[in-house]
Amino acid sequence: MWADTLLILVISICTALLGEGVTWVLVYRTEKYIKLKSEIEKQSKKLEKKKEAQGDVANLDRSKKRKMEQDEEKLKNTNRDLTMVKMKSMFAIGFAFTALLSMFNTIFDGRVVAKLPFTPIYWVQGLSHRNLLGEDMTDCSFIFLYILCTMSIRQNIQKALGFAPSRAASKQAGSMWNPDPNKYKW
């Protein structure tokens, strides 16, 4: 079981490095990506400085507020363009990882690769105990351990290689998980 666990850890490190390598070849070294990334950095720093200098957005006059909203919209559009540049890489990686995942899934099918120190919540048990015999829900399947390892390792590899977005850019960008708090005020 320990050998399988370590093998899955090595597999997830290798696939994360492979994914970042493909992304570097298809995206990170292109001139368009470099230009868009520097533009996002510049815009987000400029917007952050404006927000710090002007303080509360509610107390601004209409022209300054409109200018700040235009800057935020410009930053969102640049982020969208950057995401579109990354899209071709995401499709290539998704296709390759699906093939690798199905291959590894057949290799580790029905094998307990780790023992969880907890019983997963009900709706996660289908993934953590996938294709395993028995009723012990602390038994861990390949797919669950691989997903956990890959999620944690890939983020750290991106940070180590300098491919992760800066804190200022991710703070300004807003996403489904971090929406703009002023957007839906009445």
PDB file of N, CA and C in Angstrom, residues 12-113:
ATOM      1  N   SER A  12       1.473  12.028  -9.814  1.00  0.00           N
ATOM      2  CA  SER A  12       0.835  13.348  -9.804  1.00  0.00           C
ATOM      3  C   SER A  12       1.864  14.461  -9.982  1.00  0.00           C
ATOM      4  N   ILE A  13       3.069  14.296  -9.420  1.00  0.00           N
ATOM      5  CA  ILE A  13       4.128  15.290  -9.629  1.00  0.00           C
ATOM      6  C   ILE A  13       4.525  15.323 -11.107  1.00  0.00           C
ATOM      7  N   CYS A  14       4.697  14.151 -11.693  1.00  0.00           N
ATOM      8  CA  CYS A  14       5.090  14.075 -13.107  1.00  0.00           C
ATOM      9  C   CYS A  14       4.019  14.648 -14.024  1.00  0.00           C
ATOM     10  N   THR A  15       2.759  14.330 -13.763  1.00  0.00           N
ATOM     11  CA  THR A  15       1.702  14.861 -14.624  1.00  0.00           C
ATOM     12  C   THR A  15       1.555  16.373 -14.447  1.00  0.00           C
ATOM     13  N   ALA A  16       1.764  16.869 -13.231  1.00  0.00           N
ATOM     14  CA  ALA A  16       1.705  18.317 -13.029  1.00  0.00           C
ATOM     15  C   ALA A  16       2.850  19.011 -13.772  1.00  0.00           C
ATOM     16  N   LEU A  17       4.043  18.427 -13.713  1.00  0.00           N
ATOM     17  CA  LEU A  17       5.175  18.989 -14.456  1.00  0.00           C
ATOM     18  C   LEU A  17       4.936  18.901 -15.964  1.00  0.00           C
ATOM     19  N   LEU A  18       4.385  17.800 -16.413  1.00  0.00           N
ATOM     20  CA  LEU A  18       4.059  17.650 -17.829  1.00  0.00           C
ATOM     21  C   LEU A  18       3.031  18.695 -18.257  1.00  0.00           C
ATOM     22  N   GLY A  19       2.024  18.881 -17.439  1.00  0.00           N
ATOM     23  CA  GLY A  19       0.993  19.879 -17.738  1.00  0.00           C
ATOM     24  C   GLY A  19       1.563  21.280 -17.814  1.00  0.00           C
ATOM     25  N   GLU A  20       2.421  21.625 -16.879  1.00  0.00           N
ATOM     26  CA  GLU A  20       3.046  22.952 -16.901  1.00  0.00           C
ATOM     27  C   GLU A  20       3.996  23.097 -18.078  1.00  0.00           C
ATOM     28  N   GLY A  21       4.662  21.998 -18.456  1.00  0.00           N
ATOM     29  CA  GLY A  21       5.541  22.039 -19.631  1.00  0.00           C
ATOM     30  C   GLY A  21       4.752  22.296 -20.905  1.00  0.00           C
ATOM     31  N   VAL A  22       3.631  21.599 -21.054  1.00  0.00           N
ATOM     32  CA  VAL A  22       2.774  21.806 -22.235  1.00  0.00           C
ATOM     33  C   VAL A  22       2.227  23.229 -22.236  1.00  0.00           C
ATOM     34  N   THR A  23       1.817  23.706 -21.079  1.00  0.00           N
ATOM     35  CA  THR A  23       1.302  25.068 -20.980  1.00  0.00           C
ATOM     36  C   THR A  23       2.386  26.080 -21.317  1.00  0.00           C
ATOM     37  N   TRP A  24       3.619  25.819 -20.888  1.00  0.00           N
ATOM     38  CA  TRP A  24       4.711  26.738 -21.209  1.00  0.00           C
ATOM     39  C   TRP A  24       4.936  26.779 -22.716  1.00  0.00           C
ATOM     40  N   VAL A  25       4.922  25.596 -23.354  1.00  0.00           N
ATOM     41  CA  VAL A  25       5.154  25.541 -24.799  1.00  0.00           C
ATOM     42  C   VAL A  25       4.030  26.243 -25.559  1.00  0.00           C
ATOM     43  N   LEU A  26       2.784  26.001 -25.161  1.00  0.00           N
ATOM     44  CA  LEU A  26       1.645  26.539 -25.905  1.00  0.00           C
ATOM     45  C   LEU A  26       1.244  27.956 -25.506  1.00  0.00           C
ATOM     46  N   VAL A  27       1.562  28.376 -24.254  1.00  0.00           N
ATOM     47  CA  VAL A  27       1.040  29.653 -23.777  1.00  0.00           C
ATOM     48  C   VAL A  27       2.118  30.581 -23.211  1.00  0.00           C
ATOM     49  N   TYR A  28       2.788  30.160 -22.150  1.00  0.00           N
ATOM     50  CA  TYR A  28       3.610  31.070 -21.361  1.00  0.00           C
ATOM     51  C   TYR A  28       4.741  31.735 -22.136  1.00  0.00           C
ATOM     52  N   ARG A  29       5.250  31.107 -23.156  1.00  0.00           N
ATOM     53  CA  ARG A  29       6.354  31.704 -23.890  1.00  0.00           C
ATOM     54  C   ARG A  29       5.897  32.551 -25.073  1.00  0.00           C
ATOM     55  N   THR A  30       4.593  32.603 -25.333  1.00  0.00           N
ATOM     56  CA  THR A  30       4.096  33.409 -26.443  1.00  0.00           C
ATOM     57  C   THR A  30       4.118  34.884 -26.096  1.00  0.00           C
ATOM     58  N   GLU A  31       4.301  35.689 -27.127  1.00  0.00           N
ATOM     59  CA  GLU A  31       4.386  37.134 -26.926  1.00  0.00           C
ATOM     60  C   GLU A  31       3.054  37.720 -26.461  1.00  0.00           C
ATOM     61  N   LYS A  32       1.958  37.171 -26.966  1.00  0.00           N
ATOM     62  CA  LYS A  32       0.629  37.668 -26.592  1.00  0.00           C
ATOM     63  C   LYS A  32       0.379  37.464 -25.091  1.00  0.00           C
ATOM     64  N   TYR A  33       0.745  36.282 -24.575  1.00  0.00           N
ATOM     65  CA  TYR A  33       0.561  36.012 -23.147  1.00  0.00           C
ATOM     66  C   TYR A  33       1.405  36.965 -22.304  1.00  0.00           C
ATOM     67  N   ILE A  34       2.662  37.138 -22.687  1.00  0.00           N
ATOM     68  CA  ILE A  34       3.565  38.006 -21.917  1.00  0.00           C
ATOM     69  C   ILE A  34       3.030  39.436 -21.897  1.00  0.00           C
ATOM     70  N   LYS A  35       2.546  39.902 -23.055  1.00  0.00           N
ATOM     71  CA  LYS A  35       1.998  41.258 -23.138  1.00  0.00           C
ATOM     72  C   LYS A  35       0.762  41.414 -22.255  1.00  0.00           C
ATOM     73  N   LEU A  36      -0.157  40.431 -22.341  1.00  0.00           N
ATOM     74  CA  LEU A  36      -1.381  40.502 -21.546  1.00  0.00           C
ATOM     75  C   LEU A  36      -1.092  40.411 -20.054  1.00  0.00           C
ATOM     76  N   LYS A  37      -0.154  39.565 -19.673  1.00  0.00           N
ATOM     77  CA  LYS A  37       0.168  39.423 -18.252  1.00  0.00           C
ATOM     78  C   LYS A  37       0.761  40.709 -17.692  1.00  0.00           C
ATOM     79  N   SER A  38       1.666  41.340 -18.440  1.00  0.00           N
ATOM     80  CA  SER A  38       2.250  42.597 -17.953  1.00  0.00           C
ATOM     81  C   SER A  38       1.198  43.702 -17.905  1.00  0.00           C
ATOM     82  N   GLU A  39       0.264  43.681 -18.859  1.00  0.00           N
ATOM     83  CA  GLU A  39      -0.807  44.671 -18.851  1.00  0.00           C
ATOM     84  C   GLU A  39      -1.717  44.490 -17.636  1.00  0.00           C
ATOM     85  N   ILE A  40      -2.015  43.236 -17.295  1.00  0.00           N
ATOM     86  CA  ILE A  40      -2.847  42.965 -16.119  1.00  0.00           C
ATOM     87  C   ILE A  40      -2.134  43.426 -14.850  1.00  0.00           C
ATOM     88  N   GLU A  41      -0.840  43.138 -14.754  1.00  0.00           N
ATOM     89  CA  GLU A  41      -0.069  43.577 -13.586  1.00  0.00           C
ATOM     90  C   GLU A  41      -0.121  45.095 -13.451  1.00  0.00           C
ATOM     91  N   LYS A  42       0.106  45.775 -14.564  1.00  0.00           N
ATOM     92  CA  LYS A  42       0.127  47.236 -14.555  1.00  0.00           C
ATOM     93  C   LYS A  42      -1.242  47.802 -14.185  1.00  0.00           C
ATOM     94  N   GLN A  43      -2.301  47.270 -14.809  1.00  0.00           N
ATOM     95  CA  GLN A  43      -3.651  47.757 -14.539  1.00  0.00           C
ATOM     96  C   GLN A  43      -4.084  47.490 -13.104  1.00  0.00           C
ATOM     97  N   SER A  44      -3.761  46.301 -12.594  1.00  0.00           N
ATOM     98  CA  SER A  44      -4.194  45.979 -11.229  1.00  0.00           C
ATOM     99  C   SER A  44      -3.454  46.828 -10.200  1.00  0.00           C
ATOM    100  N   LYS A  45      -2.170  47.085 -10.412  1.00  0.00           N
ATOM    101  CA  LYS A  45      -1.436  47.957  -9.489  1.00  0.00           C
ATOM    102  C   LYS A  45      -1.971  49.383  -9.546  1.00  0.00           C
ATOM    103  N   LYS A  46      -2.264  49.856 -10.755  1.00  0.00           N
ATOM    104  CA  LYS A  46      -2.804  51.206 -10.930  1.00  0.00           C
ATOM    105  C   LYS A  46      -4.157  51.332 -10.239  1.00  0.00           C
ATOM    106  N   LEU A  47      -5.014  50.327 -10.429  1.00  0.00           N
ATOM    107  CA  LEU A  47      -6.343  50.343  -9.813  1.00  0.00           C
ATOM    108  C   LEU A  47      -6.255  50.258  -8.291  1.00  0.00           C
ATOM    109  N   GLU A  48      -5.335  49.435  -7.807  1.00  0.00           N
ATOM    110  CA  GLU A  48      -5.165  49.312  -6.355  1.00  0.00           C
ATOM    111  C   GLU A  48      -4.694  50.630  -5.742  1.00  0.00           C
ATOM    112  N   LYS A  49      -3.768  51.293  -6.412  1.00  0.00           N
ATOM    113  CA  LYS A  49      -3.293  52.597  -5.921  1.00  0.00           C
ATOM    114  C   LYS A  49      -4.416  53.624  -5.913  1.00  0.00           C
ATOM    115  N   LYS A  50      -5.237  53.617  -6.959  1.00  0.00           N
ATOM    116  CA  LYS A  50      -6.369  54.550  -7.014  1.00  0.00           C
ATOM    117  C   LYS A  50      -7.339  54.304  -5.864  1.00  0.00           C
ATOM    118  N   LYS A  51      -7.623  53.018  -5.619  1.00  0.00           N
ATOM    119  CA  LYS A  51      -8.565  52.688  -4.548  1.00  0.00           C
ATOM    120  C   LYS A  51      -8.022  53.086  -3.185  1.00  0.00           C
ATOM    121  N   GLU A  52      -6.721  52.893  -2.970  1.00  0.00           N
ATOM    122  CA  GLU A  52      -6.113  53.279  -1.694  1.00  0.00           C
ATOM    123  C   GLU A  52      -6.111  54.792  -1.535  1.00  0.00           C
ATOM    124  N   ALA A  53      -5.833  55.522  -2.617  1.00  0.00           N
ATOM    125  CA  ALA A  53      -5.752  56.977  -2.550  1.00  0.00           C
ATOM    126  C   ALA A  53      -7.119  57.615  -2.358  1.00  0.00           C
ATOM    127  N   GLN A  54      -8.144  57.037  -2.958  1.00  0.00           N
ATOM    128  CA  GLN A  54      -9.463  57.658  -2.901  1.00  0.00           C
ATOM    129  C   GLN A  54     -10.322  57.137  -1.770  1.00  0.00           C
ATOM    130  N   GLY A  55      -9.920  56.066  -1.123  1.00  0.00           N
ATOM    131  CA  GLY A  55     -10.654  55.549   0.029  1.00  0.00           C
ATOM    132  C   GLY A  55     -11.983  54.940  -0.356  1.00  0.00           C
ATOM    133  N   ASP A  56     -13.048  55.303   0.351  1.00  0.00           N
ATOM    134  CA  ASP A  56     -14.370  54.709   0.168  1.00  0.00           C
ATOM    135  C   ASP A  56     -14.965  55.080  -1.191  1.00  0.00           C
ATOM    136  N   VAL A  57     -15.392  54.085  -1.927  1.00  0.00           N
ATOM    137  CA  VAL A  57     -15.937  54.288  -3.273  1.00  0.00           C
ATOM    138  C   VAL A  57     -17.281  55.015  -3.215  1.00  0.00           C
ATOM    139  N   ALA A  58     -18.040  54.833  -2.164  1.00  0.00           N
ATOM    140  CA  ALA A  58     -19.367  55.437  -2.053  1.00  0.00           C
ATOM    141  C   ALA A  58     -19.290  56.959  -1.940  1.00  0.00           C
ATOM    142  N   ASN A  59     -18.183  57.502  -1.427  1.00  0.00           N
ATOM    143  CA  ASN A  59     -18.053  58.941  -1.219  1.00  0.00           C
ATOM    144  C   ASN A  59     -17.472  59.677  -2.427  1.00  0.00           C
ATOM    145  N   LEU A  60     -17.168  58.992  -3.510  1.00  0.00           N
ATOM    146  CA  LEU A  60     -16.583  59.623  -4.687  1.00  0.00           C
ATOM    147  C   LEU A  60     -17.656  60.324  -5.518  1.00  0.00           C
ATOM    148  N   ASP A  61     -17.228  61.350  -6.263  1.00  0.00           N
ATOM    149  CA  ASP A  61     -18.178  61.972  -7.176  1.00  0.00           C
ATOM    150  C   ASP A  61     -18.366  61.064  -8.398  1.00  0.00           C
ATOM    151  N   ARG A  62     -19.351  61.379  -9.212  1.00  0.00           N
ATOM    152  CA  ARG A  62     -19.754  60.473 -10.293  1.00  0.00           C
ATOM    153  C   ARG A  62     -18.656  60.256 -11.332  1.00  0.00           C
ATOM    154  N   SER A  63     -17.925  61.299 -11.678  1.00  0.00           N
ATOM    155  CA  SER A  63     -16.914  61.151 -12.729  1.00  0.00           C
ATOM    156  C   SER A  63     -15.762  60.251 -12.276  1.00  0.00           C
ATOM    157  N   LYS A  64     -15.311  60.415 -11.034  1.00  0.00           N
ATOM    158  CA  LYS A  64     -14.243  59.556 -10.522  1.00  0.00           C
ATOM    159  C   LYS A  64     -14.721  58.112 -10.367  1.00  0.00           C
ATOM    160  N   LYS A  65     -15.965  57.977  -9.932  1.00  0.00           N
ATOM    161  CA  LYS A  65     -16.526  56.639  -9.769  1.00  0.00           C
ATOM    162  C   LYS A  65     -16.649  55.950 -11.126  1.00  0.00           C
ATOM    163  N   ARG A  66     -17.098  56.705 -12.137  1.00  0.00           N
ATOM    164  CA  ARG A  66     -17.229  56.146 -13.483  1.00  0.00           C
ATOM    165  C   ARG A  66     -15.856  55.767 -14.046  1.00  0.00           C
ATOM    166  N   LYS A  67     -14.858  56.603 -13.803  1.00  0.00           N
ATOM    167  CA  LYS A  67     -13.501  56.311 -14.282  1.00  0.00           C
ATOM    168  C   LYS A  67     -12.961  55.038 -13.631  1.00  0.00           C
ATOM    169  N   MET A  68     -13.217  54.877 -12.318  1.00  0.00           N
ATOM    170  CA  MET A  68     -12.755  53.674 -11.626  1.00  0.00           C
ATOM    171  C   MET A  68     -13.490  52.435 -12.157  1.00  0.00           C
ATOM    172  N   GLU A  69     -14.776  52.563 -12.423  1.00  0.00           N
ATOM    173  CA  GLU A  69     -15.532  51.447 -12.983  1.00  0.00           C
ATOM    174  C   GLU A  69     -15.027  51.086 -14.372  1.00  0.00           C
ATOM    175  N   GLN A  70     -14.649  52.087 -15.163  1.00  0.00           N
ATOM    176  CA  GLN A  70     -14.085  51.825 -16.493  1.00  0.00           C
ATOM    177  C   GLN A  70     -12.753  51.091 -16.384  1.00  0.00           C
ATOM    178  N   ASP A  71     -11.930  51.493 -15.407  1.00  0.00           N
ATOM    179  CA  ASP A  71     -10.650  50.809 -15.196  1.00  0.00           C
ATOM    180  C   ASP A  71     -10.870  49.359 -14.773  1.00  0.00           C
ATOM    181  N   GLU A  72     -11.854  49.123 -13.893  1.00  0.00           N
ATOM    182  CA  GLU A  72     -12.166  47.760 -13.465  1.00  0.00           C
ATOM    183  C   GLU A  72     -12.675  46.924 -14.644  1.00  0.00           C
ATOM    184  N   GLU A  73     -13.484  47.536 -15.496  1.00  0.00           N
ATOM    185  CA  GLU A  73     -14.001  46.821 -16.667  1.00  0.00           C
ATOM    186  C   GLU A  73     -12.870  46.494 -17.642  1.00  0.00           C
ATOM    187  N   LYS A  74     -11.944  47.414 -17.798  1.00  0.00           N
ATOM    188  CA  LYS A  74     -10.790  47.179 -18.676  1.00  0.00           C
ATOM    189  C   LYS A  74      -9.940  46.022 -18.150  1.00  0.00           C
ATOM    190  N   LEU A  75      -9.758  45.973 -16.823  1.00  0.00           N
ATOM    191  CA  LEU A  75      -9.008  44.884 -16.207  1.00  0.00           C
ATOM    192  C   LEU A  75      -9.723  43.548 -16.394  1.00  0.00           C
ATOM    193  N   LYS A  76     -11.034  43.542 -16.246  1.00  0.00           N
ATOM    194  CA  LYS A  76     -11.804  42.308 -16.452  1.00  0.00           C
ATOM    195  C   LYS A  76     -11.700  41.831 -17.898  1.00  0.00           C
ATOM    196  N   ASN A  77     -11.747  42.752 -18.844  1.00  0.00           N
ATOM    197  CA  ASN A  77     -11.623  42.386 -20.258  1.00  0.00           C
ATOM    198  C   ASN A  77     -10.238  41.824 -20.559  1.00  0.00           C
ATOM    199  N   THR A  78      -9.210  42.407 -19.976  1.00  0.00           N
ATOM    200  CA  THR A  78      -7.853  41.903 -20.185  1.00  0.00           C
ATOM    201  C   THR A  78      -7.712  40.514 -19.569  1.00  0.00           C
ATOM    202  N   ASN A  79      -8.300  40.303 -18.406  1.00  0.00           N
ATOM    203  CA  ASN A  79      -8.298  38.968 -17.781  1.00  0.00           C
ATOM    204  C   ASN A  79      -9.021  37.956 -18.654  1.00  0.00           C
ATOM    205  N   ARG A  80     -10.122  38.368 -19.258  1.00  0.00           N
ATOM    206  CA  ARG A  80     -10.860  37.481 -20.154  1.00  0.00           C
ATOM    207  C   ARG A  80     -10.006  37.114 -21.371  1.00  0.00           C
ATOM    208  N   ASP A  81      -9.303  38.100 -21.923  1.00  0.00           N
ATOM    209  CA  ASP A  81      -8.424  37.828 -23.067  1.00  0.00           C
ATOM    210  C   ASP A  81      -7.310  36.856 -22.687  1.00  0.00           C
ATOM    211  N   LEU A  82      -6.768  37.024 -21.485  1.00  0.00           N
ATOM    212  CA  LEU A  82      -5.714  36.121 -21.013  1.00  0.00           C
ATOM    213  C   LEU A  82      -6.249  34.700 -20.848  1.00  0.00           C
ATOM    214  N   THR A  83      -7.457  34.575 -20.363  1.00  0.00           N
ATOM    215  CA  THR A  83      -8.082  33.264 -20.210  1.00  0.00           C
ATOM    216  C   THR A  83      -8.293  32.608 -21.573  1.00  0.00           C
ATOM    217  N   MET A  84      -8.672  33.391 -22.556  1.00  0.00           N
ATOM    218  CA  MET A  84      -8.856  32.849 -23.906  1.00  0.00           C
ATOM    219  C   MET A  84      -7.531  32.374 -24.503  1.00  0.00           C
ATOM    220  N   VAL A  85      -6.442  33.057 -24.184  1.00  0.00           N
ATOM    221  CA  VAL A  85      -5.127  32.633 -24.660  1.00  0.00           C
ATOM    222  C   VAL A  85      -4.751  31.293 -24.034  1.00  0.00           C
ATOM    223  N   LYS A  86      -5.117  31.100 -22.769  1.00  0.00           N
ATOM    224  CA  LYS A  86      -4.797  29.851 -22.071  1.00  0.00           C
ATOM    225  C   LYS A  86      -5.704  28.685 -22.484  1.00  0.00           C
ATOM    226  N   MET A  87      -6.798  28.972 -23.178  1.00  0.00           N
ATOM    227  CA  MET A  87      -7.802  27.955 -23.459  1.00  0.00           C
ATOM    228  C   MET A  87      -7.262  26.796 -24.296  1.00  0.00           C
ATOM    229  N   LYS A  88      -6.469  27.064 -25.317  1.00  0.00           N
ATOM    230  CA  LYS A  88      -5.978  25.975 -26.168  1.00  0.00           C
ATOM    231  C   LYS A  88      -5.106  25.007 -25.374  1.00  0.00           C
ATOM    232  N   SER A  89      -4.344  25.553 -24.448  1.00  0.00           N
ATOM    233  CA  SER A  89      -3.517  24.710 -23.591  1.00  0.00           C
ATOM    234  C   SER A  89      -4.388  23.858 -22.678  1.00  0.00           C
ATOM    235  N   MET A  90      -5.467  24.441 -22.167  1.00  0.00           N
ATOM    236  CA  MET A  90      -6.351  23.694 -21.278  1.00  0.00           C
ATOM    237  C   MET A  90      -6.983  22.505 -21.990  1.00  0.00           C
ATOM    238  N   PHE A  91      -7.361  22.682 -23.259  1.00  0.00           N
ATOM    239  CA  PHE A  91      -7.941  21.575 -24.016  1.00  0.00           C
ATOM    240  C   PHE A  91      -6.917  20.468 -24.247  1.00  0.00           C
ATOM    241  N   ALA A  92      -5.687  20.849 -24.592  1.00  0.00           N
ATOM    242  CA  ALA A  92      -4.643  19.850 -24.839  1.00  0.00           C
ATOM    243  C   ALA A  92      -4.329  19.074 -23.564  1.00  0.00           C
ATOM    244  N   ILE A  93      -4.205  19.789 -22.474  1.00  0.00           N
ATOM    245  CA  ILE A  93      -3.916  19.139 -21.192  1.00  0.00           C
ATOM    246  C   ILE A  93      -5.087  18.268 -20.752  1.00  0.00           C
ATOM    247  N   GLY A  94      -6.294  18.750 -20.925  1.00  0.00           N
ATOM    248  CA  GLY A  94      -7.469  17.970 -20.559  1.00  0.00           C
ATOM    249  C   GLY A  94      -7.552  16.665 -21.322  1.00  0.00           C
ATOM    250  N   PHE A  95      -7.269  16.719 -22.605  1.00  0.00           N
ATOM    251  CA  PHE A  95      -7.293  15.511 -23.428  1.00  0.00           C
ATOM    252  C   PHE A  95      -6.214  14.525 -22.988  1.00  0.00           C
ATOM    253  N   ALA A  96      -4.989  15.025 -22.782  1.00  0.00           N
ATOM    254  CA  ALA A  96      -3.875  14.155 -22.368  1.00  0.00           C
ATOM    255  C   ALA A  96      -4.126  13.560 -20.984  1.00  0.00           C
ATOM    256  N   PHE A  97      -4.610  14.374 -20.053  1.00  0.00           N
ATOM    257  CA  PHE A  97      -4.841  13.881 -18.696  1.00  0.00           C
ATOM    258  C   PHE A  97      -5.977  12.883 -18.643  1.00  0.00           C
ATOM    259  N   THR A  98      -6.977  13.041 -19.494  1.00  0.00           N
ATOM    260  CA  THR A  98      -8.070  12.068 -19.528  1.00  0.00           C
ATOM    261  C   THR A  98      -7.545  10.708 -19.967  1.00  0.00           C
ATOM    262  N   ALA A  99      -6.686  10.715 -20.975  1.00  0.00           N
ATOM    263  CA  ALA A  99      -6.091   9.456 -21.436  1.00  0.00           C
ATOM    264  C   ALA A  99      -5.221   8.833 -20.346  1.00  0.00           C
ATOM    265  N   LEU A 100      -4.381   9.654 -19.698  1.00  0.00           N
ATOM    266  CA  LEU A 100      -3.523   9.146 -18.624  1.00  0.00           C
ATOM    267  C   LEU A 100      -4.355   8.640 -17.451  1.00  0.00           C
ATOM    268  N   LEU A 101      -5.390   9.373 -17.112  1.00  0.00           N
ATOM    269  CA  LEU A 101      -6.222   8.990 -15.979  1.00  0.00           C
ATOM    270  C   LEU A 101      -6.915   7.659 -16.230  1.00  0.00           C
ATOM    271  N   SER A 102      -7.416   7.456 -17.429  1.00  0.00           N
ATOM    272  CA  SER A 102      -8.074   6.176 -17.707  1.00  0.00           C
ATOM    273  C   SER A 102      -7.068   5.022 -17.687  1.00  0.00           C
ATOM    274  N   MET A 103      -5.854   5.280 -18.153  1.00  0.00           N
ATOM    275  CA  MET A 103      -4.823   4.237 -18.115  1.00  0.00           C
ATOM    276  C   MET A 103      -4.458   3.878 -16.665  1.00  0.00           C
ATOM    277  N   PHE A 104      -4.210   4.901 -15.851  1.00  0.00           N
ATOM    278  CA  PHE A 104      -3.859   4.644 -14.454  1.00  0.00           C
ATOM    279  C   PHE A 104      -5.030   4.057 -13.679  1.00  0.00           C
ATOM    280  N   ASN A 105      -6.238   4.434 -14.049  1.00  0.00           N
ATOM    281  CA  ASN A 105      -7.423   3.901 -13.384  1.00  0.00           C
ATOM    282  C   ASN A 105      -7.539   2.394 -13.613  1.00  0.00           C
ATOM    283  N   THR A 106      -7.202   1.918 -14.803  1.00  0.00           N
ATOM    284  CA  THR A 106      -7.256   0.475 -15.054  1.00  0.00           C
ATOM    285  C   THR A 106      -6.131  -0.258 -14.322  1.00  0.00           C
ATOM    286  N   ILE A 107      -4.992   0.395 -14.164  1.00  0.00           N
ATOM    287  CA  ILE A 107      -3.871  -0.225 -13.443  1.00  0.00           C
ATOM    288  C   ILE A 107      -4.203  -0.394 -11.963  1.00  0.00           C
ATOM    289  N   PHE A 108      -4.796   0.640 -11.368  1.00  0.00           N
ATOM    290  CA  PHE A 108      -5.073   0.619  -9.929  1.00  0.00           C
ATOM    291  C   PHE A 108      -6.511   0.224  -9.606  1.00  0.00           C
ATOM    292  N   ASP A 109      -7.238  -0.323 -10.557  1.00  0.00           N
ATOM    293  CA  ASP A 109      -8.644  -0.682 -10.365  1.00  0.00           C
ATOM    294  C   ASP A 109      -8.798  -1.734  -9.256  1.00  0.00           C
ATOM    295  N   GLY A 110      -9.601  -1.419  -8.249  1.00  0.00           N
ATOM    296  CA  GLY A 110      -9.895  -2.355  -7.177  1.00  0.00           C
ATOM    297  C   GLY A 110      -8.820  -2.463  -6.111  1.00  0.00           C
ATOM    298  N   ARG A 111      -7.773  -1.666  -6.194  1.00  0.00           N
ATOM    299  CA  ARG A 111      -6.688  -1.724  -5.200  1.00  0.00           C
ATOM    300  C   ARG A 111      -6.809  -0.586  -4.201  1.00  0.00           C
ATOM    301  N   VAL A 112      -6.665  -0.941  -2.929  1.00  0.00           N
ATOM    302  CA  VAL A 112      -6.629   0.069  -1.878  1.00  0.00           C
ATOM    303  C   VAL A 112      -5.225   0.670  -1.898  1.00  0.00           C
ATOM    304  N   VAL A 113      -5.136   1.964  -2.167  1.00  0.00           N
ATOM    305  CA  VAL A 113      -3.823   2.599  -2.297  1.00  0.00           C
ATOM    306  C   VAL A 113      -3.429   3.388  -1.053  1.00  0.00           C
TER     307      VAL A 113
END
